Amino acid sequence: MSKHTIIWLHGLGASGDDFVSLPDALKLPPEMDMRFVFPNAPMMPVTLNQGYTMRAWFDVYGLSAESKIDVAGILRSCDFINQLVDTEIARGVPSHRILLGGFSQGAAMALVAGLTFKKQLGGVIALSGFLPMAREVFETASAVNRSAPIFLAHGKADSVVVYTLGEMTYEALLKAGYSVSWHAYESMPHTVSDKEILDISQWMKNLLG
């Protein structure tokens, strides 16, 4: 049994395999004993991509703050992520040693699931994403996760999930009283950078070490 678990959620059209190099890249100390779980989103037609079927945590209608939100899809994926967390708890990992992380659409799901999960989690890592259904999430947020630390990061050169959405998410979380470590990367597009990996690693060591 591992001491800690992180469940990492991939982006739209990707798969869990996209981040299998993450454990080595983070270079976490062995005593942290971190188990990584890389689930796959279901295959579904995505409206934004002309109905093309791909792995997605929820349907996407647009990439602006005003775009329609697939509430049913988000809630379905939230239930799935909750089950993954419950599986880790059943394996013997206490909930407060379980983290949720993700990139892009996976970051959106990590935030929604992390803020609403009914048991205390260790924290949330959200890269190049946003918080969908922010008002509904804050209204149904779990009191025990009000203090859950959040690592939030975004590239200023992101043309997919624009930087403004990340900044709006940061401001909304701060206003709602969450503890957020905010990282903006000057020339980073919609990707994960080496500097970002170093910052995540340091944040995790400070949090869990």
Short mmCIF file of C-alpha atoms in Angstrom, two decimals:
data_model
loop_
_atom_site.label_atom_id
_atom_site.label_comp_id
_atom_site.label_asym_id
_atom_site.label_seq_id
_atom_site.Cartn_x
_atom_site.Cartn_y
_atom_site.Cartn_z
CA MET A 1 0.00 0.00 0.00
CA SER A 2 1.26 3.47 -0.90
CA LYS A 3 1.38 6.35 1.56
CA HIS A 4 -0.05 8.87 -0.94
CA THR A 5 -2.04 8.74 -4.18
CA ILE A 6 -2.51 11.28 -6.93
CA ILE A 7 -5.26 10.74 -9.49
CA TRP A 8 -4.23 12.59 -12.67
CA LEU A 9 -6.84 13.53 -15.28
CA HIS A 10 -5.81 14.04 -18.91
CA GLY A 11 -7.01 16.71 -21.32
CA LEU A 12 -9.58 16.63 -24.11
CA GLY A 13 -8.83 14.06 -26.82
CA ALA A 14 -5.85 12.67 -24.93
CA SER A 15 -5.59 9.60 -22.68
CA GLY A 16 -4.17 8.53 -19.35
CA ASP A 17 -1.01 7.45 -21.18
CA ASP A 18 -0.16 11.09 -21.92
CA PHE A 19 1.18 11.66 -18.41
CA VAL A 20 2.86 8.34 -17.59
CA SER A 21 6.23 10.14 -17.61
CA LEU A 22 5.05 12.49 -14.84
CA PRO A 23 6.25 10.38 -11.88
CA ASP A 24 9.84 10.37 -13.18
CA ALA A 25 9.71 14.05 -14.15
CA LEU A 26 8.57 15.14 -10.68
CA LYS A 27 11.51 13.39 -8.98
CA LEU A 28 9.66 13.03 -5.69
CA PRO A 29 11.63 11.50 -2.81
CA PRO A 30 11.04 7.74 -2.34
CA GLU A 31 9.82 8.28 1.22
CA MET A 32 6.84 10.20 -0.16
CA ASP A 33 5.70 6.83 -1.57
CA MET A 34 3.36 8.32 -4.18
CA ARG A 35 1.05 6.12 -6.24
CA PHE A 36 -0.08 7.62 -9.56
CA VAL A 37 -3.43 6.75 -11.14
CA PHE A 38 -4.04 7.77 -14.77
CA PRO A 39 -7.68 7.08 -15.69
CA ASN A 40 -9.17 7.42 -19.16
CA ALA A 41 -12.15 9.64 -19.91
CA PRO A 42 -15.00 8.00 -21.87
CA MET A 43 -15.25 8.28 -25.65
CA MET A 44 -17.92 10.77 -26.72
CA PRO A 45 -18.78 13.13 -29.60
CA VAL A 46 -17.42 16.62 -28.89
CA THR A 47 -19.51 19.48 -30.26
CA LEU A 48 -16.58 21.91 -30.53
CA ASN A 49 -14.74 19.42 -32.76
CA GLN A 50 -17.63 18.94 -35.22
CA GLY A 51 -19.02 15.99 -33.28
CA TYR A 52 -15.83 13.96 -33.65
CA THR A 53 -15.68 11.15 -31.10
CA MET A 54 -12.77 11.36 -28.67
CA ARG A 55 -11.94 10.93 -25.02
CA ALA A 56 -13.60 13.71 -23.04
CA TRP A 57 -14.67 14.27 -19.44
CA PHE A 58 -17.59 16.35 -20.73
CA ASP A 59 -18.82 17.85 -24.01
CA VAL A 60 -17.35 21.20 -25.05
CA TYR A 61 -19.47 23.78 -26.87
CA GLY A 62 -16.98 26.66 -26.87
CA LEU A 63 -13.86 27.98 -25.17
CA SER A 64 -15.07 31.31 -23.82
CA ALA A 65 -16.35 32.18 -20.35
CA GLU A 66 -19.85 32.56 -21.84
CA SER A 67 -19.93 29.16 -23.59
CA LYS A 68 -22.66 26.65 -22.74
CA ILE A 69 -21.59 24.09 -20.12
CA ASP A 70 -22.28 20.34 -20.25
CA VAL A 71 -23.50 20.08 -16.66
CA ALA A 72 -24.70 16.46 -16.97
CA GLY A 73 -21.35 15.36 -18.40
CA ILE A 74 -19.41 17.13 -15.66
CA LEU A 75 -21.55 15.55 -12.94
CA ARG A 76 -21.14 12.09 -14.54
CA SER A 77 -17.37 12.45 -14.59
CA CYS A 78 -17.43 13.81 -11.05
CA ASP A 79 -19.16 10.62 -9.89
CA PHE A 80 -16.53 8.54 -11.70
CA ILE A 81 -13.67 10.48 -10.06
CA ASN A 82 -15.35 10.13 -6.65
CA GLN A 83 -15.38 6.37 -7.20
CA LEU A 84 -11.65 6.43 -8.00
CA VAL A 85 -10.98 8.28 -4.75
CA ASP A 86 -13.16 5.83 -2.83
CA THR A 87 -11.20 2.94 -4.37
CA GLU A 88 -7.95 4.44 -3.06
CA ILE A 89 -9.49 4.90 0.39
CA ALA A 90 -10.60 1.25 0.30
CA ARG A 91 -6.98 0.31 -0.53
CA GLY A 92 -5.99 1.92 2.77
CA VAL A 93 -4.88 5.41 1.70
CA PRO A 94 -6.52 8.05 3.95
CA SER A 95 -8.47 10.64 1.96
CA HIS A 96 -6.27 13.48 3.23
CA ARG A 97 -3.32 11.82 1.50
CA ILE A 98 -5.08 11.69 -1.87
CA LEU A 99 -4.61 14.48 -4.42
CA LEU A 100 -6.48 15.23 -7.62
CA GLY A 101 -4.56 16.69 -10.54
CA GLY A 102 -5.19 17.41 -14.18
CA PHE A 103 -4.37 19.28 -17.34
CA SER A 104 -6.82 21.41 -19.37
CA GLN A 105 -10.22 19.66 -19.27
CA GLY A 106 -8.74 17.31 -16.68
CA ALA A 107 -7.82 20.35 -14.56
CA ALA A 108 -11.43 21.51 -14.76
CA MET A 109 -12.60 18.13 -13.47
CA ALA A 110 -9.94 18.02 -10.73
CA LEU A 111 -11.23 21.36 -9.44
CA VAL A 112 -14.93 20.42 -9.57
CA ALA A 113 -14.41 16.99 -8.00
CA GLY A 114 -11.85 18.22 -5.48
CA LEU A 115 -13.93 21.10 -4.16
CA THR A 116 -17.12 19.04 -3.84
CA PHE A 117 -15.76 15.71 -2.50
CA LYS A 118 -17.27 15.00 0.91
CA LYS A 119 -14.10 13.80 2.64
CA GLN A 120 -10.93 15.81 3.20
CA LEU A 121 -8.48 15.58 0.29
CA GLY A 122 -4.77 16.36 0.30
CA GLY A 123 -4.99 18.99 -2.43
CA VAL A 124 -5.70 19.80 -6.07
CA ILE A 125 -3.33 20.52 -8.97
CA ALA A 126 -4.95 22.25 -11.95
CA LEU A 127 -2.82 23.09 -15.00
CA SER A 128 -3.99 25.21 -17.95
CA GLY A 129 -7.63 24.75 -17.01
CA PHE A 130 -10.61 26.57 -15.57
CA LEU A 131 -13.45 26.07 -13.11
CA PRO A 132 -16.73 25.29 -14.91
CA MET A 133 -20.04 25.80 -13.10
CA ALA A 134 -18.22 27.99 -10.58
CA ARG A 135 -21.36 29.27 -8.85
CA GLU A 136 -22.86 25.78 -8.52
CA VAL A 137 -19.55 24.33 -7.33
CA PHE A 138 -19.14 26.97 -4.62
CA GLU A 139 -22.77 26.45 -3.52
CA THR A 140 -22.24 22.68 -3.13
CA ALA A 141 -18.60 22.83 -2.03
CA SER A 142 -17.55 20.48 0.73
CA ALA A 143 -16.77 22.26 4.01
CA VAL A 144 -13.92 19.84 4.76
CA ASN A 145 -12.16 20.82 1.53
CA ARG A 146 -12.41 24.58 2.07
CA SER A 147 -8.85 24.39 3.37
CA ALA A 148 -7.54 22.03 0.68
CA PRO A 149 -4.43 23.60 -0.91
CA ILE A 150 -4.67 24.26 -4.65
CA PHE A 151 -1.82 24.55 -7.15
CA LEU A 152 -3.15 26.54 -10.09
CA ALA A 153 -1.02 27.29 -13.16
CA HIS A 154 -1.47 28.73 -16.63
CA GLY A 155 0.63 29.86 -19.57
CA LYS A 156 0.19 33.44 -20.72
CA ALA A 157 0.59 32.33 -24.35
CA ASP A 158 -2.19 29.72 -24.13
CA SER A 159 -4.43 30.02 -27.20
CA VAL A 160 -6.63 26.99 -26.37
CA VAL A 161 -7.79 27.67 -22.82
CA VAL A 162 -6.90 31.33 -22.78
CA TYR A 163 -4.93 32.77 -19.87
CA THR A 164 -7.86 34.99 -18.86
CA LEU A 165 -9.90 31.89 -17.94
CA GLY A 166 -7.13 30.70 -15.63
CA GLU A 167 -6.83 34.12 -14.06
CA MET A 168 -10.62 34.33 -13.56
CA THR A 169 -10.52 30.91 -11.89
CA TYR A 170 -7.75 32.05 -9.56
CA GLU A 171 -9.65 35.18 -8.59
CA ALA A 172 -12.90 33.25 -8.04
CA LEU A 173 -11.16 30.70 -5.80
CA LEU A 174 -9.46 33.44 -3.79
CA LYS A 175 -12.74 35.31 -3.36
CA ALA A 176 -14.39 32.08 -2.17
CA GLY A 177 -11.70 31.72 0.51
CA TYR A 178 -9.54 28.93 -0.92
CA SER A 179 -5.79 28.64 -0.40
CA VAL A 180 -4.33 28.93 -3.91
CA SER A 181 -0.72 28.83 -5.08
CA TRP A 182 -0.95 30.68 -8.42
CA HIS A 183 1.72 30.28 -11.11
CA ALA A 184 1.68 32.21 -14.40
CA TYR A 185 4.24 31.33 -17.08
CA GLU A 186 5.15 34.17 -19.41
CA SER A 187 5.57 32.54 -22.82
CA MET A 188 4.07 29.09 -22.20
CA PRO A 189 1.38 27.87 -24.65
CA HIS A 190 -1.18 25.11 -23.94
CA THR A 191 1.33 22.62 -22.59
CA VAL A 192 3.29 21.65 -19.47
CA SER A 193 6.74 23.21 -19.10
CA ASP A 194 9.87 22.02 -17.29
CA LYS A 195 9.68 25.02 -14.95
CA GLU A 196 6.07 24.14 -14.14
CA ILE A 197 7.06 20.55 -13.30
CA LEU A 198 9.76 21.88 -10.94
CA ASP A 199 7.22 24.17 -9.26
CA ILE A 200 4.71 21.32 -8.84
CA SER A 201 7.40 19.06 -7.40
CA GLN A 202 8.46 21.70 -4.87
CA TRP A 203 4.83 22.40 -3.93
CA MET A 204 4.19 18.68 -3.37
CA LYS A 205 7.35 18.28 -1.28
CA ASN A 206 6.37 21.25 0.88
CA LEU A 207 2.84 19.93 1.23
CA LEU A 208 3.50 16.24 1.83
CA GLY A 209 7.15 16.03 2.82
#
